[in-house]
mmCIF file of C-alpha atoms and ligand atoms in Angstrom:
data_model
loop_
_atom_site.group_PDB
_atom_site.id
_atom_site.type_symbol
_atom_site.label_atom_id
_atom_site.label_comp_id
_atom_site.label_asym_id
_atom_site.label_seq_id
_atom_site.Cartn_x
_atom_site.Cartn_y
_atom_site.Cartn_z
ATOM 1 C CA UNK A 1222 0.000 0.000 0.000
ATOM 2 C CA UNK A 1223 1.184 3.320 -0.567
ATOM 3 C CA UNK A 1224 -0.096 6.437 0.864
ATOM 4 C CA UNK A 1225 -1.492 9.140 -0.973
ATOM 5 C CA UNK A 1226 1.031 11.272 -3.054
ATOM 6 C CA UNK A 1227 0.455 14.431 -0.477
ATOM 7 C CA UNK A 1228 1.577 12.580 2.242
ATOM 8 C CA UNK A 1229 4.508 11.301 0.466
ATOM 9 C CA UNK A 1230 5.828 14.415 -0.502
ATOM 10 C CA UNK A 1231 4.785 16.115 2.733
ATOM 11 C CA UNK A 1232 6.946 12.780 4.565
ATOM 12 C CA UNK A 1233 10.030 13.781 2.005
ATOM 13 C CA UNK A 1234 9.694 17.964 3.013
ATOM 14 C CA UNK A 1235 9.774 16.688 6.265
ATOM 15 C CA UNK A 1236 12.917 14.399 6.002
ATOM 16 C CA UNK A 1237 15.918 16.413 6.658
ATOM 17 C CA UNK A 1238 14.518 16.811 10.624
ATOM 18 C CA UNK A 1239 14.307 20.419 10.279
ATOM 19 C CA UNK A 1240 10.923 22.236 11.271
ATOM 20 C CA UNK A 1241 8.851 23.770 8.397
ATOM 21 C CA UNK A 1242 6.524 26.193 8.938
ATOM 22 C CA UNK A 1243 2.861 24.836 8.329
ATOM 23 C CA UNK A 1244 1.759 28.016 5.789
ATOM 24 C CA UNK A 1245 5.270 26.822 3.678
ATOM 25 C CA UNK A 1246 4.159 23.416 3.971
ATOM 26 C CA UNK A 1247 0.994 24.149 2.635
ATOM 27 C CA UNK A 1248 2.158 26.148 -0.203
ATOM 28 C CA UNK A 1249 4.615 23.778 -1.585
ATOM 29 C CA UNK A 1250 2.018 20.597 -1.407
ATOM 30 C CA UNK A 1251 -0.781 22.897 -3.049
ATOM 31 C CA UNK A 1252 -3.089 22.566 -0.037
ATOM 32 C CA UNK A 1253 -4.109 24.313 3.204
ATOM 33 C CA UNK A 1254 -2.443 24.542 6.236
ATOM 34 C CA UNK A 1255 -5.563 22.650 7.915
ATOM 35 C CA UNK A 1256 -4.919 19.821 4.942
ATOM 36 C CA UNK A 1257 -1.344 19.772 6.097
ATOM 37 C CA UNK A 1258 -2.187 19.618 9.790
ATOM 38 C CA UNK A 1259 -5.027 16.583 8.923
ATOM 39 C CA UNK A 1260 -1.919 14.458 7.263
ATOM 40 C CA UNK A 1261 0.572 15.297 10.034
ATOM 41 C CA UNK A 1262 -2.242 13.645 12.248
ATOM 42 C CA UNK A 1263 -2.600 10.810 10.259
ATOM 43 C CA UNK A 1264 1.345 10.019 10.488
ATOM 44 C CA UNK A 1265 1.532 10.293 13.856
ATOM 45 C CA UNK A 1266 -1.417 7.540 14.172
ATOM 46 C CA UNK A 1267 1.025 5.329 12.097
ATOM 47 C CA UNK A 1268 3.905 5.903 14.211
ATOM 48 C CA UNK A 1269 5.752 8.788 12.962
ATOM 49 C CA UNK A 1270 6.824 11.080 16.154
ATOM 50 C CA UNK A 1271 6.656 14.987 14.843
ATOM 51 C CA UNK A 1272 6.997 18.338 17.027
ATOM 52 C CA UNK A 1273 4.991 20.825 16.629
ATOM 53 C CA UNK A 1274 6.005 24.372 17.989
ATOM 54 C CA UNK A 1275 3.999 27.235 17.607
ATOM 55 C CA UNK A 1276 5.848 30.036 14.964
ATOM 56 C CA UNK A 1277 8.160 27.310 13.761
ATOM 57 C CA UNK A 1278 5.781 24.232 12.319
ATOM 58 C CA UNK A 1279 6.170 21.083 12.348
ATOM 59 C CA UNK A 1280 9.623 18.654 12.448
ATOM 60 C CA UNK A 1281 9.902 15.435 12.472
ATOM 61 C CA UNK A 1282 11.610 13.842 15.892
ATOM 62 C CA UNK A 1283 14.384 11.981 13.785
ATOM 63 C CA UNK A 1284 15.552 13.273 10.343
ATOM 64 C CA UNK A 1285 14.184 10.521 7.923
ATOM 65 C CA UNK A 1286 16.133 8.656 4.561
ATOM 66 C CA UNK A 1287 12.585 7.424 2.578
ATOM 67 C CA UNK A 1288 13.170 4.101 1.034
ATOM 68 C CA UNK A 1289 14.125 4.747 -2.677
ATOM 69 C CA UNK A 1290 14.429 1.864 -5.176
ATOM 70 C CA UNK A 1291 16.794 3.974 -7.831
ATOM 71 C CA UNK A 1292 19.406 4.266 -4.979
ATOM 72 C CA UNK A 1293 19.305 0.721 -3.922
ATOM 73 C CA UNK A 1294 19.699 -0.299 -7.834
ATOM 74 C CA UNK A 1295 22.074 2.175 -8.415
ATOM 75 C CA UNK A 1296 24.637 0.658 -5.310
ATOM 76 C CA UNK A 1297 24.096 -2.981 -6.650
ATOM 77 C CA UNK A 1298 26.879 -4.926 -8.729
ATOM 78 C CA UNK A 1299 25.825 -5.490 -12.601
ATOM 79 C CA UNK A 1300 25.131 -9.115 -11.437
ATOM 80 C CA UNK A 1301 23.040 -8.383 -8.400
ATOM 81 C CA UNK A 1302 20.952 -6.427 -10.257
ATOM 82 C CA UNK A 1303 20.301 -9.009 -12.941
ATOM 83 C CA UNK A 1304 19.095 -10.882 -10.680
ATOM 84 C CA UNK A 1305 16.361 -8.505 -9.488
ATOM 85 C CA UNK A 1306 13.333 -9.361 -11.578
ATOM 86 C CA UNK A 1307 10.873 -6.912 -9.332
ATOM 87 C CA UNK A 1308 11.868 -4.506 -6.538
ATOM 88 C CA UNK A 1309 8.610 -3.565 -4.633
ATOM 89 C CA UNK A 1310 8.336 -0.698 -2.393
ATOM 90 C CA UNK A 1311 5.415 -0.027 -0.128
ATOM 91 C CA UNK A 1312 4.208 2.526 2.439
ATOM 92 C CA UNK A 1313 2.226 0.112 5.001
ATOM 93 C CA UNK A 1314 1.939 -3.604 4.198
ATOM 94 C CA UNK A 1315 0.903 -6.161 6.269
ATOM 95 C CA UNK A 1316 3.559 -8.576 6.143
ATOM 96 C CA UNK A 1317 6.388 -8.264 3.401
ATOM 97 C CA UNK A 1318 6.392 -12.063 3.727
ATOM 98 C CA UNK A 1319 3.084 -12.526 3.669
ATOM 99 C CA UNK A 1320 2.457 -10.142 0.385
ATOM 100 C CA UNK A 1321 5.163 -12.054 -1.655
ATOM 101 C CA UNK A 1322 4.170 -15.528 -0.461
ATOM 102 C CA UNK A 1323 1.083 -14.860 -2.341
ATOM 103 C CA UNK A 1324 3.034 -13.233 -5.064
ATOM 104 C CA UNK A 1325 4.893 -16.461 -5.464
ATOM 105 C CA UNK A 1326 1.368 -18.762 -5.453
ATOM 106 C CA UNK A 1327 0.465 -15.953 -8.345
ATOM 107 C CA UNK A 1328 3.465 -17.014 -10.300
ATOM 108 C CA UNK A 1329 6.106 -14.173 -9.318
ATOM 109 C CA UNK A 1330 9.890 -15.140 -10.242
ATOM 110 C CA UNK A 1331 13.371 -16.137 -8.196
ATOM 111 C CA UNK A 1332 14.754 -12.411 -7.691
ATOM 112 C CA UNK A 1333 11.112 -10.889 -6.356
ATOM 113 C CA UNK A 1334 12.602 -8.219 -3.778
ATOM 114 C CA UNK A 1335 9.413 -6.424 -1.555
ATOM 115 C CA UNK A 1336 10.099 -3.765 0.758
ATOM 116 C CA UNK A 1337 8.267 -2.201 3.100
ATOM 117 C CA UNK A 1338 8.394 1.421 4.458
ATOM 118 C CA UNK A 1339 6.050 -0.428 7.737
ATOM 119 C CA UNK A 1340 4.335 -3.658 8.544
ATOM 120 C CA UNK A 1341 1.022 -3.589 10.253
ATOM 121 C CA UNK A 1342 1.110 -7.599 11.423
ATOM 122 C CA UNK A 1343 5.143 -8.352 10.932
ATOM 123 C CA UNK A 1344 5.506 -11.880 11.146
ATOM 124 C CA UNK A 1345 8.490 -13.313 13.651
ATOM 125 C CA UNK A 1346 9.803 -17.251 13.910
ATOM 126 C CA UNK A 1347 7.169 -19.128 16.095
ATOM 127 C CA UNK A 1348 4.135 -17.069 15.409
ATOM 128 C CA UNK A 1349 5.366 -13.802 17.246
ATOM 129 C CA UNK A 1350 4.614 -10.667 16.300
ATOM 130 C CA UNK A 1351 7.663 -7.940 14.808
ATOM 131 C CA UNK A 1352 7.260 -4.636 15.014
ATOM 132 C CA UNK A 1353 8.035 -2.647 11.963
ATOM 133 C CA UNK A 1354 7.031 1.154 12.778
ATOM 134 C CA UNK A 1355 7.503 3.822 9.490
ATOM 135 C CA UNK A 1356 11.318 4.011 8.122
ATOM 136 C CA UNK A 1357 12.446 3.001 11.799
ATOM 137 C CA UNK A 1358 13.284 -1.074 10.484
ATOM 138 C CA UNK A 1359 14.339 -2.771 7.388
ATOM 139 C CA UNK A 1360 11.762 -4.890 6.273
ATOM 140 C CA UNK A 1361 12.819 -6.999 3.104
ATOM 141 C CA UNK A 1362 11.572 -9.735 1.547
ATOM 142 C CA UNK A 1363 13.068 -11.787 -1.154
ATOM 143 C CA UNK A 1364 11.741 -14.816 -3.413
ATOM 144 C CA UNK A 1365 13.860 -17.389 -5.113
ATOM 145 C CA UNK A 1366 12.712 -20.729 -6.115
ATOM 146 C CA UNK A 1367 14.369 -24.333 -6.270
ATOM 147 C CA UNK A 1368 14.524 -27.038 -8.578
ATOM 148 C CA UNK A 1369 15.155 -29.204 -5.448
ATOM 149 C CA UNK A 1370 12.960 -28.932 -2.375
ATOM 150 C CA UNK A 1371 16.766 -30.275 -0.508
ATOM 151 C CA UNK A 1372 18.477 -27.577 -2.323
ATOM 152 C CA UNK A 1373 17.245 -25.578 0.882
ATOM 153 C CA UNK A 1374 18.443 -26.851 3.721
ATOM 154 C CA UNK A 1375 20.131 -25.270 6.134
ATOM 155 C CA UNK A 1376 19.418 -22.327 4.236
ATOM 156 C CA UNK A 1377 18.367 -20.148 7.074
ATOM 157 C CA UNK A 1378 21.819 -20.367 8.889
ATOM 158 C CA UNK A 1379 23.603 -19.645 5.384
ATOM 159 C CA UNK A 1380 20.864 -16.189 5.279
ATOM 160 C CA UNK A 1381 22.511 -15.384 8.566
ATOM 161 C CA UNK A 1382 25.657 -15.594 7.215
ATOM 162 C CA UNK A 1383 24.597 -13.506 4.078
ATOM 163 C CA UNK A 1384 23.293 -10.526 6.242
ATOM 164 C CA UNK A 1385 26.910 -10.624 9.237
ATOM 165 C CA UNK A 1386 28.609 -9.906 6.187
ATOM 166 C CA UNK A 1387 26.323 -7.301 4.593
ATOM 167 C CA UNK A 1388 26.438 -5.367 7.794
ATOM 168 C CA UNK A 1389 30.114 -5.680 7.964
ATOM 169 C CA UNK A 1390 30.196 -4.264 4.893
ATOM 170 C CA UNK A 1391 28.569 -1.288 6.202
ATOM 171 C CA UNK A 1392 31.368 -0.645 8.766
ATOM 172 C CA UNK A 1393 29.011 -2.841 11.733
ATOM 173 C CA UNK A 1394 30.798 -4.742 14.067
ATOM 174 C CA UNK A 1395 30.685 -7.084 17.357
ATOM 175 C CA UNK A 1396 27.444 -8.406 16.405
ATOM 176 C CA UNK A 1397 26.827 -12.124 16.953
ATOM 177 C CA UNK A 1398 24.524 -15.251 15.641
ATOM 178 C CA UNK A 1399 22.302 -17.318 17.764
ATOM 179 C CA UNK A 1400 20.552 -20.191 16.393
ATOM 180 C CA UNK A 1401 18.668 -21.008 14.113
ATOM 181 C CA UNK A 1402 18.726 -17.086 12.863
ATOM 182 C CA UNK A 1403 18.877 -13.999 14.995
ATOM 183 C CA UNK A 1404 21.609 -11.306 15.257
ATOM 184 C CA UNK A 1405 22.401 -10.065 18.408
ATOM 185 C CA UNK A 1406 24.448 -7.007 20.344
ATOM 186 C CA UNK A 1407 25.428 -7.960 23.569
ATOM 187 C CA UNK A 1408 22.630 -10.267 23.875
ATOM 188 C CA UNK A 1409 20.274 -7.979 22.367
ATOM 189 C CA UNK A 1410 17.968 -8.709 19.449
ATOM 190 C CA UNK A 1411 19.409 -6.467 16.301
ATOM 191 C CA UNK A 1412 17.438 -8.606 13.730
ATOM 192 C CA UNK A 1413 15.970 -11.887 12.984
ATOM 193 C CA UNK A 1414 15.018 -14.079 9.684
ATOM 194 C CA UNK A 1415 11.571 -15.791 8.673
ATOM 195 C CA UNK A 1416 12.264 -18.178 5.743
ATOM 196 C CA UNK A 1417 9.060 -19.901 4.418
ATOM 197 C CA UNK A 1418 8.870 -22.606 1.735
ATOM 198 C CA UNK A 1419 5.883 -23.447 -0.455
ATOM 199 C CA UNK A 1420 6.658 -27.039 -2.067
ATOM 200 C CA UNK A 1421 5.227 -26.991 -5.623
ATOM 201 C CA UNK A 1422 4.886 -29.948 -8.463
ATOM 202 C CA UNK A 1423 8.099 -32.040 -8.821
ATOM 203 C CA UNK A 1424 10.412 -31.363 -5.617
ATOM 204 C CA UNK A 1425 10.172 -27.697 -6.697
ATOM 205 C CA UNK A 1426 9.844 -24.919 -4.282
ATOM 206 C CA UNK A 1427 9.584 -21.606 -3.923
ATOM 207 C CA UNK A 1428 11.267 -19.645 -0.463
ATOM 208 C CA UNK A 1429 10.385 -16.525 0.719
ATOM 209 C CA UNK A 1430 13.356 -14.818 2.760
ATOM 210 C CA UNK A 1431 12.160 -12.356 5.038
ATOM 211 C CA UNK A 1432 14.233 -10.081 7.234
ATOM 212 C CA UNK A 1433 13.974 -7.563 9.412
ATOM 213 C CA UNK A 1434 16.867 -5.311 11.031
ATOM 214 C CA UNK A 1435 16.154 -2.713 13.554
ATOM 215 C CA UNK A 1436 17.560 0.724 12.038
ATOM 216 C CA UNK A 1437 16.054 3.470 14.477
ATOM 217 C CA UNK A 1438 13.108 2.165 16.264
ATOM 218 C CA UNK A 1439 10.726 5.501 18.163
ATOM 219 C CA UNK A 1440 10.530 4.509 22.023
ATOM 220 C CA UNK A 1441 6.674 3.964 21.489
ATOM 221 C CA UNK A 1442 6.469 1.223 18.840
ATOM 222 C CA UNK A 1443 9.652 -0.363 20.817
ATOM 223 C CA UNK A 1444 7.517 -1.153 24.078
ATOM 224 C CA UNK A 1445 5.611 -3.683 22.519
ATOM 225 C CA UNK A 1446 8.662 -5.484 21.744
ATOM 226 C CA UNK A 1447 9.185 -8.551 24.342
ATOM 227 C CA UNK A 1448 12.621 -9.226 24.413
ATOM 228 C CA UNK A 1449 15.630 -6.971 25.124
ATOM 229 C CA UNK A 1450 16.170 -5.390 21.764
ATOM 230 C CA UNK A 1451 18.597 -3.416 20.089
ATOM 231 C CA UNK A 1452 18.774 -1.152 16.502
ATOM 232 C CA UNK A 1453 21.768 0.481 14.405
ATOM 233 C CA UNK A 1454 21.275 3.573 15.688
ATOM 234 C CA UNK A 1455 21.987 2.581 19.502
ATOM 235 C CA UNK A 1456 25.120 0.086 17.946
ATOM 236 C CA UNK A 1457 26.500 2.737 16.231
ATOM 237 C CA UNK A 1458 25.627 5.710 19.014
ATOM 238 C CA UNK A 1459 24.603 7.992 16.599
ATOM 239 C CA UNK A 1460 23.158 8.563 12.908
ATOM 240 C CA UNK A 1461 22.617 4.700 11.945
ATOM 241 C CA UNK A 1462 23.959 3.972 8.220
ATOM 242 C CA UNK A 1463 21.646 4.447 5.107
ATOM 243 C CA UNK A 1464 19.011 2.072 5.272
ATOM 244 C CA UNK A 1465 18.858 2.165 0.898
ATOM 245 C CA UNK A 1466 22.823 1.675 1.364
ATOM 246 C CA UNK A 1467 22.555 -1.083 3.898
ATOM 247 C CA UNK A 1468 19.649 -3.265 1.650
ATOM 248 C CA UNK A 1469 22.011 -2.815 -1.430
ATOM 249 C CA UNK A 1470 24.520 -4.858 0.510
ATOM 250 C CA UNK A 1471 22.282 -7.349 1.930
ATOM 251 C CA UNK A 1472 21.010 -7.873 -1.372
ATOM 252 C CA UNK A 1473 24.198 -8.351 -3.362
ATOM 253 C CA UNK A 1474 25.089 -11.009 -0.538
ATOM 254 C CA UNK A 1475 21.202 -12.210 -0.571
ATOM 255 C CA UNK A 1476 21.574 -12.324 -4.536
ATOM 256 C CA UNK A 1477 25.137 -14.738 -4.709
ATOM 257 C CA UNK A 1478 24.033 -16.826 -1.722
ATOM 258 C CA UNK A 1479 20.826 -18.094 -3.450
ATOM 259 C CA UNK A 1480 22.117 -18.208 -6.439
ATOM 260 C CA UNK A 1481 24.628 -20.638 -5.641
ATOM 261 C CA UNK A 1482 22.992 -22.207 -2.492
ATOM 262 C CA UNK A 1483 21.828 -25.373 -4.268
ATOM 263 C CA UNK A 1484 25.824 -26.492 -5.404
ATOM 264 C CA UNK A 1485 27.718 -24.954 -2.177
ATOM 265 C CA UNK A 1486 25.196 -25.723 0.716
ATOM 266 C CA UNK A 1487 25.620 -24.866 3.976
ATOM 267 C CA UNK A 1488 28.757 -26.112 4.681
ATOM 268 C CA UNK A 1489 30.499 -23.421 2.461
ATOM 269 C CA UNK A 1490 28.534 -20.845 5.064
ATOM 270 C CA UNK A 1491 29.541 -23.090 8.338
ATOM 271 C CA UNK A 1492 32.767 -22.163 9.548
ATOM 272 C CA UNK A 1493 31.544 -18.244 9.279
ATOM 273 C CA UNK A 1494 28.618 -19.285 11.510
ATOM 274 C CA UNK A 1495 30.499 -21.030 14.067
ATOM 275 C CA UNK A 1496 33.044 -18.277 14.118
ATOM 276 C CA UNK A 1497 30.126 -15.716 14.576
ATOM 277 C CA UNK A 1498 28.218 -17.577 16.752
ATOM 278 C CA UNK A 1499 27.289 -15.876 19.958
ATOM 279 C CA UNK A 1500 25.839 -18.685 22.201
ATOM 280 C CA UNK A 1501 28.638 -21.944 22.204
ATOM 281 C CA UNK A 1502 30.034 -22.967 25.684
ATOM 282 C CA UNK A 1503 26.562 -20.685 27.770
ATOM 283 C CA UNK A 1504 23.937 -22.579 29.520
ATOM 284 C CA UNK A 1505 20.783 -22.078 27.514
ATOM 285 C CA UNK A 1506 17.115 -23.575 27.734
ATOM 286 C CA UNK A 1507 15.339 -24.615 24.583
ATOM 287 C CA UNK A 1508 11.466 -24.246 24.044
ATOM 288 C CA UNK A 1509 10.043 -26.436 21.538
ATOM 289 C CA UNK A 1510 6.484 -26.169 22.065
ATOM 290 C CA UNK A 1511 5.814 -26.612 25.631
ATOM 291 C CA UNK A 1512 8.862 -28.344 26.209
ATOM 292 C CA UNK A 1513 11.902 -26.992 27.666
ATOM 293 C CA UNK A 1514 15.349 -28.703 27.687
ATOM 294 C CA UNK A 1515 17.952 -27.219 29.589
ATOM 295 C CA UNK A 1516 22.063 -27.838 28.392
ATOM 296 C CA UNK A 1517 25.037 -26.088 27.428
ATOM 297 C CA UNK A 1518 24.923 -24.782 23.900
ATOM 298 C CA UNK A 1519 27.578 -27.147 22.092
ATOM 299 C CA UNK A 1520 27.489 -25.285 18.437
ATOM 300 C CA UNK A 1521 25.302 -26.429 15.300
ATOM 301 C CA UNK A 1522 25.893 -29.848 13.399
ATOM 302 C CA UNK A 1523 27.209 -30.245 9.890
ATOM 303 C CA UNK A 1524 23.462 -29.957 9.140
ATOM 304 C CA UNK A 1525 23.041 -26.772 10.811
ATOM 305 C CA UNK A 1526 21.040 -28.876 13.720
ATOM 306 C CA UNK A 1527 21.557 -26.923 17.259
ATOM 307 C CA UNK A 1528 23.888 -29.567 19.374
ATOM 308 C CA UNK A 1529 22.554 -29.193 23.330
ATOM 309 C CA UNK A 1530 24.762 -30.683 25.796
ATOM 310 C CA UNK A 1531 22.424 -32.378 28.423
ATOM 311 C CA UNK A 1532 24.822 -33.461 30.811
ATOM 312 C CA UNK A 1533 24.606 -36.802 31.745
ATOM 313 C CA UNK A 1534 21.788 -36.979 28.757
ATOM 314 C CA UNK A 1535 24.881 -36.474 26.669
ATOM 315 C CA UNK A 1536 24.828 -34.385 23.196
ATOM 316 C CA UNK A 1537 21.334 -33.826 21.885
ATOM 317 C CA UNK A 1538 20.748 -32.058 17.955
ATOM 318 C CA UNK A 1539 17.729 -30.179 17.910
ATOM 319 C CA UNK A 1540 16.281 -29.133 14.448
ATOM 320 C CA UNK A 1541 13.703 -26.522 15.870
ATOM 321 C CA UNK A 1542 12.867 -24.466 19.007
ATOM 322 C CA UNK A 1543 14.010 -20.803 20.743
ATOM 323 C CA UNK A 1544 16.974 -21.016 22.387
ATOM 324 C CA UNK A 1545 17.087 -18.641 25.559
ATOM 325 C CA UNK A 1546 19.943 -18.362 27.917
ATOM 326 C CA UNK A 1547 19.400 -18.977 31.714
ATOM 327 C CA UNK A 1548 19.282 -15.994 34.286
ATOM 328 C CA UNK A 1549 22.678 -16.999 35.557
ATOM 329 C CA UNK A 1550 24.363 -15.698 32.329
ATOM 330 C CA UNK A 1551 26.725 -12.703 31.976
ATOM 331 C CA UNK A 1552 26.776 -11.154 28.656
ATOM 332 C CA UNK A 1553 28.237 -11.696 25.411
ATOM 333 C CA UNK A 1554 29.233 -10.053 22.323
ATOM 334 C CA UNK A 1555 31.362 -11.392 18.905
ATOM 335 C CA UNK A 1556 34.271 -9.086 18.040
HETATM 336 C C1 BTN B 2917 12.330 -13.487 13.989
HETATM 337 O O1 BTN B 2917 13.446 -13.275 14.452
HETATM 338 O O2 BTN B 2917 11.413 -13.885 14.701
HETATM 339 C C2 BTN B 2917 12.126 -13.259 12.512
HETATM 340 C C3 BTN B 2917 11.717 -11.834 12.213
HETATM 341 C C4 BTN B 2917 11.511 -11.587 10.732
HETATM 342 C C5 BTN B 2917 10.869 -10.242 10.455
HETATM 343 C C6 BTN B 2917 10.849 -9.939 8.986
HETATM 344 S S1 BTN B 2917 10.446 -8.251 8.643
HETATM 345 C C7 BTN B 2917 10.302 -8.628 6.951
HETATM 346 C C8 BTN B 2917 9.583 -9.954 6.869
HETATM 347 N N1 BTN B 2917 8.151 -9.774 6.942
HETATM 348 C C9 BTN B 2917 7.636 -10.317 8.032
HETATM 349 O O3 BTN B 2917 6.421 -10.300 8.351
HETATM 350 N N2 BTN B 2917 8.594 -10.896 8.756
HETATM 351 C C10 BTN B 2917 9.889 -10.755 8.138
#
């Protein structure tokens, strides 16, 4: 969904941070200053934080970099951008993963990218909720489909992989993996990965990558967040890094990864895991359902399995299930 053309422009006006006055608002956009005051209202209700202060106008709280598909293209290798067959950007969607999972049952192609400005019902692993307010989050979706349904597994470790080095790339360090798929800062949750698969005729199948990064959350849209949480911004401590800059790089390593996952597998991706991986040697409980085992986290398996040790159980893989450390831990970050 995209919002009205008014609003849009009004949103880029607004970008830089700085306040505009309401009467040269209004004059610019062609409408009146009550117009202008009507759409600021509406933006707020979607989670946009603005200032109003009376002989100044209106600011917004944060300066703002709008999501702009020329720029990503324009930052992307020749062969990354080949392999874009679609680049999507929306206001407000629902779910970027739930808009091109039904793209993909309409007939979309591998190298379907949808982005999304906000989500109104993010999807997270296990049926939680993800909280995507306006240009504070990168919400990207990607579609690439399989001759083999086995092509993918372990996929979602490799996608891990894909986005450590994208955000080194961008100058972002000491972040960490935890199994199956979340990035972490000091044992806060940076980002996380929801990889779906639709089998189709013949052992094809089609996989929708979904991932979301926290950029520059607002405080309000962050309290409904429940786990400790992190973004760029706080990483960084300052101006986080251009979102359009920083899904250029995730694509071009989005792009080769799945272009090549079916012949190099995880096991080209493994030893980058394991070296980024945030959890080994700390004493972790695992929900699967509504059962909980409690271990040491041993590392993953050549299949990308999480390996528990139970003690005098011995060394259990698990293929599914939320890892969460025990109370007793101190904190950890990669390098
Ligand atoms: C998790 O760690 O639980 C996975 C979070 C994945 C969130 C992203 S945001 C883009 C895409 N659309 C969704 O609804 N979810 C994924």
């Amino acid at each position: 969904m995209q919002f009205p053309i008014h609003c849009k422009t009004l949103l880029s006006l607004l970008a830089d941070g700085h306040f505009h006055s309401g009467t040269g608002l209004a004059r610019s956009l062609g409408l009146s200053r009550s117009a202008v005051w009507g759409m600021i209202h509406d933006l707020q209700a979607r989670g946009l934080a603005f200032s109003a202060v009376p002989g100044k106008g209106y600011r917004l709280a944060k300066p703002l970099e709008l999501l702009d598909g020329d720029t990503i293209l324009a930052s992307l290798s020749e062969t990354a951008r080949q392999r874009i067959l679609g680049l999507e950007i929306h206001d407000e969607l629902d779910s970027t993963n739930t808009f091109l999972m039904s793209q993909a049952a309409s007939g979309r192609p591998s190298g379907t990218v949808c982005l999304a400005e906000s989500q109104t019902a993010g999807r997270g692993r296990i049926g939680r909720a993800w909280q995507s307010p306006y240009g504070g989050a990168i919400c990207l979706s990607l579609l690439w489909r399989f001759e083999e349904h086995g092509s993918v597994a372990g996929l979602s470790l490799a996608v891990g992989v894909a986005i450590h080095r994208a955000l080194r790339r961008a100058g972002i360090k000491g972040i960490g993996l935890k199994w199956p798929n979340d990035l972490l800062c000091e044992d806060r949750k940076l980002g996380g990965i929801l990889l779906e698969v639709v089998g189709e005729a013949h052992g094809r199948c089609a996989v929708v990558v979904g991932i979301g990064l926290n950029v520059q959350l607002p405080s309000g849209p962050a309290k409904a967040i429940d786990q400790a949480w992190t973004d760029l911004s706080q990483i960084i401590g300052g101006k986080p890094p251009s979102r359009n800059q920083l899904i250029a790089y995730l694509l071009e390593e989005l792009l080769d990864l799945l272009a090549h996952y079916p012949t190099r597998g995880l096991s080209a991706y493994l030893d980058e895991w394991r070296q980024w991986h945030c959890m080994g040697g700390r004493k972790a409980v695992l929900h699967v359902g509504d059962k909980t085992i409690e271990g040491v986290v041993a590392g993953v398996s050549e299949a990308g399995l999480l390996l528990l040790d139970c003690g005098e159980a011995g060394l259990k893989e698990f293929a599914s299930g939320d890892v969460r450390l025990r109370a007793d831990q101190g904190k950890r970050s990669a390098q």
